[in-house]
Amino acid sequence: MMKLISALLAAVLLAVSPAAAEPKFGDYPTKMYLKGKPVLPKFAGSAAQFKTRIRNGMKSGSNYGGHFSLIEIGCGTSCIFAFLIDGRDGRLVDFPLGGEDNYQLQLQYGIDSTLLQADWMDTSNGKYDTCVRRFYDVGSGNLTKISESTYTIKPSSFCSQ
């Protein structure tokens, strides 16, 4: 009987405890900054079609995680895709988001943090009232998913950051 009461109490406490806090940019500080000019990538595959946009995007130097250039390119109304390039060696890092699959994609990132926040509308339910918020860390040199959550918005609204 005591075990049953303990199990019920534990279940109630877990049910009312607050959800895990979202990652904070300050908790993912940049450890290495690029000194000098960034190295351009080898323009092959899809990057070859966007040489000018990538070159222009890298001219101002790194903008994410100390030595990365995150270059956002529009692909229509509420549509973007991106290239992520390590400025140390020109390596194209796989960027899994963008295009029609991530409608209204908005990215939040900065030079002093390896954290990236992505918000977009989940169009799979046809209601256009649910957004996805996903966090990534690029500290290892690749984008690593940290967490994901969903939130509801008013129909015909935009996902927010």
mmCIF file of C-alpha atoms in Angstrom:
data_model
loop_
_atom_site.group_PDB
_atom_site.id
_atom_site.type_symbol
_atom_site.label_atom_id
_atom_site.label_comp_id
_atom_site.label_asym_id
_atom_site.label_seq_id
_atom_site.Cartn_x
_atom_site.Cartn_y
_atom_site.Cartn_z
ATOM 1 C CA MET A 1 0.000 0.000 0.000
ATOM 2 C CA MET A 2 2.845 2.359 0.854
ATOM 3 C CA LYS A 3 4.469 1.679 -2.533
ATOM 4 C CA LEU A 4 1.229 2.537 -4.302
ATOM 5 C CA ILE A 5 0.891 5.821 -2.413
ATOM 6 C CA SER A 6 4.544 6.697 -3.174
ATOM 7 C CA ALA A 7 4.070 5.919 -6.856
ATOM 8 C CA LEU A 8 0.910 8.050 -7.039
ATOM 9 C CA LEU A 9 2.629 10.930 -5.246
ATOM 10 C CA ALA A 10 5.589 10.744 -7.635
ATOM 11 C CA ALA A 11 3.244 10.725 -10.638
ATOM 12 C CA VAL A 12 1.374 13.789 -9.348
ATOM 13 C CA LEU A 13 4.622 15.674 -8.701
ATOM 14 C CA LEU A 14 5.887 14.897 -12.188
ATOM 15 C CA ALA A 15 2.592 15.985 -13.734
ATOM 16 C CA VAL A 16 2.609 19.396 -12.035
ATOM 17 C CA SER A 17 6.324 20.142 -12.277
ATOM 18 C CA PRO A 18 7.179 22.845 -14.837
ATOM 19 C CA ALA A 19 8.427 21.803 -18.262
ATOM 20 C CA ALA A 20 12.145 21.890 -18.817
ATOM 21 C CA ALA A 21 13.369 25.403 -19.410
ATOM 22 C CA GLU A 22 14.397 26.305 -22.925
ATOM 23 C CA PRO A 23 18.114 26.547 -23.600
ATOM 24 C CA LYS A 24 19.609 30.022 -23.178
ATOM 25 C CA PHE A 25 22.110 31.570 -25.580
ATOM 26 C CA GLY A 26 24.390 32.504 -22.684
ATOM 27 C CA ASP A 27 24.675 28.847 -21.668
ATOM 28 C CA TYR A 28 26.331 28.030 -25.026
ATOM 29 C CA PRO A 29 29.211 30.513 -25.276
ATOM 30 C CA THR A 30 31.485 30.654 -28.285
ATOM 31 C CA LYS A 31 34.913 29.220 -27.485
ATOM 32 C CA MET A 32 36.715 29.984 -30.752
ATOM 33 C CA TYR A 33 36.493 32.995 -33.034
ATOM 34 C CA LEU A 34 37.751 33.199 -36.595
ATOM 35 C CA LYS A 35 40.731 35.473 -37.057
ATOM 36 C CA GLY A 36 41.198 36.686 -40.596
ATOM 37 C CA LYS A 37 39.138 36.089 -43.695
ATOM 38 C CA PRO A 38 36.794 33.104 -43.886
ATOM 39 C CA VAL A 39 37.593 30.299 -46.312
ATOM 40 C CA LEU A 40 35.008 29.980 -49.083
ATOM 41 C CA PRO A 41 33.447 26.551 -49.601
ATOM 42 C CA LYS A 42 33.989 24.324 -52.604
ATOM 43 C CA PHE A 43 31.062 25.238 -54.779
ATOM 44 C CA ALA A 44 29.585 21.842 -55.595
ATOM 45 C CA GLY A 45 26.074 20.449 -55.353
ATOM 46 C CA SER A 46 23.376 22.918 -54.368
ATOM 47 C CA ALA A 47 25.985 25.478 -53.224
ATOM 48 C CA ALA A 48 27.169 25.842 -56.831
ATOM 49 C CA GLN A 49 23.860 27.502 -57.760
ATOM 50 C CA PHE A 50 24.325 30.174 -55.090
ATOM 51 C CA LYS A 51 28.002 31.181 -55.434
ATOM 52 C CA THR A 52 27.309 34.921 -55.488
ATOM 53 C CA ARG A 53 24.903 34.843 -52.526
ATOM 54 C CA ILE A 54 27.335 32.744 -50.475
ATOM 55 C CA ARG A 55 30.364 34.894 -51.357
ATOM 56 C CA ASN A 56 28.459 38.082 -50.514
ATOM 57 C CA GLY A 57 27.172 36.562 -47.283
ATOM 58 C CA MET A 58 30.682 35.616 -46.183
ATOM 59 C CA LYS A 59 32.253 39.023 -46.987
ATOM 60 C CA SER A 60 31.253 40.484 -43.634
ATOM 61 C CA GLY A 61 32.791 37.556 -41.762
ATOM 62 C CA SER A 62 31.346 35.029 -39.362
ATOM 63 C CA ASN A 63 27.919 35.647 -37.869
ATOM 64 C CA TYR A 64 27.285 32.497 -35.828
ATOM 65 C CA GLY A 65 29.153 30.533 -33.196
ATOM 66 C CA GLY A 66 32.462 32.365 -33.613
ATOM 67 C CA HIS A 67 33.617 30.982 -36.951
ATOM 68 C CA PHE A 68 30.501 30.007 -38.905
ATOM 69 C CA SER A 69 28.635 31.925 -41.588
ATOM 70 C CA LEU A 70 24.919 31.215 -41.681
ATOM 71 C CA ILE A 71 23.572 32.529 -44.960
ATOM 72 C CA GLU A 72 19.787 32.729 -45.310
ATOM 73 C CA ILE A 73 18.298 32.793 -48.804
ATOM 74 C CA GLY A 74 14.657 33.510 -49.621
ATOM 75 C CA CYS A 75 12.687 31.013 -51.698
ATOM 76 C CA GLY A 76 9.300 32.707 -51.849
ATOM 77 C CA THR A 77 6.703 34.086 -49.461
ATOM 78 C CA SER A 78 7.476 32.940 -45.894
ATOM 79 C CA CYS A 79 10.120 30.570 -47.257
ATOM 80 C CA ILE A 80 13.868 30.473 -46.604
ATOM 81 C CA PHE A 81 16.673 27.964 -46.748
ATOM 82 C CA ALA A 82 20.208 28.368 -45.492
ATOM 83 C CA PHE A 83 23.822 27.407 -45.949
ATOM 84 C CA LEU A 84 26.053 26.940 -42.912
ATOM 85 C CA ILE A 85 29.773 27.256 -43.625
ATOM 86 C CA ASP A 86 32.695 26.804 -41.253
ATOM 87 C CA GLY A 87 34.900 29.790 -42.053
ATOM 88 C CA ARG A 88 38.050 28.011 -40.825
ATOM 89 C CA ASP A 89 38.115 25.479 -43.662
ATOM 90 C CA GLY A 90 35.119 26.232 -45.932
ATOM 91 C CA ARG A 91 33.288 23.066 -44.904
ATOM 92 C CA LEU A 92 29.560 23.098 -45.672
ATOM 93 C CA VAL A 93 27.753 21.920 -42.550
ATOM 94 C CA ASP A 94 24.499 20.047 -43.101
ATOM 95 C CA PHE A 95 21.606 22.423 -42.398
ATOM 96 C CA PRO A 96 18.436 20.328 -42.040
ATOM 97 C CA LEU A 97 15.799 23.072 -42.147
ATOM 98 C CA GLY A 98 14.283 25.239 -44.855
ATOM 99 C CA GLY A 99 12.000 25.372 -47.832
ATOM 100 C CA GLU A 100 8.347 24.440 -47.870
ATOM 101 C CA ASP A 101 8.794 21.789 -45.161
ATOM 102 C CA ASN A 102 9.577 24.530 -42.634
ATOM 103 C CA TYR A 103 7.044 27.200 -43.581
ATOM 104 C CA GLN A 104 7.704 30.619 -41.969
ATOM 105 C CA LEU A 105 11.124 29.467 -40.752
ATOM 106 C CA GLN A 106 12.744 32.052 -38.495
ATOM 107 C CA LEU A 107 16.269 31.629 -37.170
ATOM 108 C CA GLN A 108 17.814 33.272 -34.139
ATOM 109 C CA TYR A 109 21.574 33.012 -33.636
ATOM 110 C CA GLY A 110 24.636 35.131 -32.944
ATOM 111 C CA ILE A 111 28.422 35.309 -33.080
ATOM 112 C CA ASP A 112 28.849 34.885 -29.303
ATOM 113 C CA SER A 113 26.838 31.674 -28.904
ATOM 114 C CA THR A 114 26.814 28.226 -30.493
ATOM 115 C CA LEU A 115 23.057 27.923 -29.878
ATOM 116 C CA LEU A 116 20.580 28.303 -32.731
ATOM 117 C CA GLN A 117 16.823 28.670 -32.284
ATOM 118 C CA ALA A 118 14.495 27.780 -35.156
ATOM 119 C CA ASP A 119 10.743 28.445 -35.232
ATOM 120 C CA TRP A 120 8.397 27.392 -38.036
ATOM 121 C CA MET A 121 4.784 26.501 -38.678
ATOM 122 C CA ASP A 122 3.748 22.869 -38.630
ATOM 123 C CA THR A 123 1.489 22.650 -41.673
ATOM 124 C CA SER A 124 0.864 18.899 -41.381
ATOM 125 C CA ASN A 125 -2.439 19.280 -39.516
ATOM 126 C CA GLY A 126 -3.873 21.722 -42.088
ATOM 127 C CA LYS A 127 -4.970 24.161 -39.361
ATOM 128 C CA TYR A 128 -1.964 26.489 -39.495
ATOM 129 C CA ASP A 129 -2.138 27.055 -35.731
ATOM 130 C CA THR A 130 0.831 25.059 -34.447
ATOM 131 C CA CYS A 131 4.471 26.118 -34.424
ATOM 132 C CA VAL A 132 7.605 24.121 -33.781
ATOM 133 C CA ARG A 133 10.532 25.523 -31.811
ATOM 134 C CA ARG A 134 13.786 23.590 -32.095
ATOM 135 C CA PHE A 135 17.200 24.345 -30.611
ATOM 136 C CA TYR A 136 20.536 23.245 -32.059
ATOM 137 C CA ASP A 137 24.128 23.525 -30.840
ATOM 138 C CA VAL A 138 27.035 23.839 -33.318
ATOM 139 C CA GLY A 139 29.756 23.603 -30.645
ATOM 140 C CA SER A 140 30.888 20.192 -31.909
ATOM 141 C CA GLY A 141 31.274 21.524 -35.468
ATOM 142 C CA ASN A 142 27.977 20.012 -36.600
ATOM 143 C CA LEU A 143 24.424 21.002 -35.750
ATOM 144 C CA THR A 144 23.218 18.855 -32.883
ATOM 145 C CA LYS A 145 19.553 18.945 -31.931
ATOM 146 C CA ILE A 146 19.109 19.846 -28.250
ATOM 147 C CA SER A 147 15.366 20.143 -27.789
ATOM 148 C CA GLU A 148 12.062 20.633 -29.562
ATOM 149 C CA SER A 149 8.638 21.830 -28.485
ATOM 150 C CA THR A 150 5.400 22.991 -30.078
ATOM 151 C CA TYR A 151 3.116 25.894 -29.286
ATOM 152 C CA THR A 152 -0.243 27.085 -30.555
ATOM 153 C CA ILE A 153 -0.925 30.408 -32.233
ATOM 154 C CA LYS A 154 -4.032 32.088 -33.587
ATOM 155 C CA PRO A 155 -4.868 30.895 -37.123
ATOM 156 C CA SER A 156 -3.249 33.077 -39.808
ATOM 157 C CA SER A 157 -0.641 34.361 -37.336
ATOM 158 C CA PHE A 158 3.114 33.979 -37.536
ATOM 159 C CA CYS A 159 5.320 31.838 -35.364
ATOM 160 C CA SER A 160 7.305 34.079 -33.062
ATOM 161 C CA GLN A 161 10.696 34.077 -31.541
#
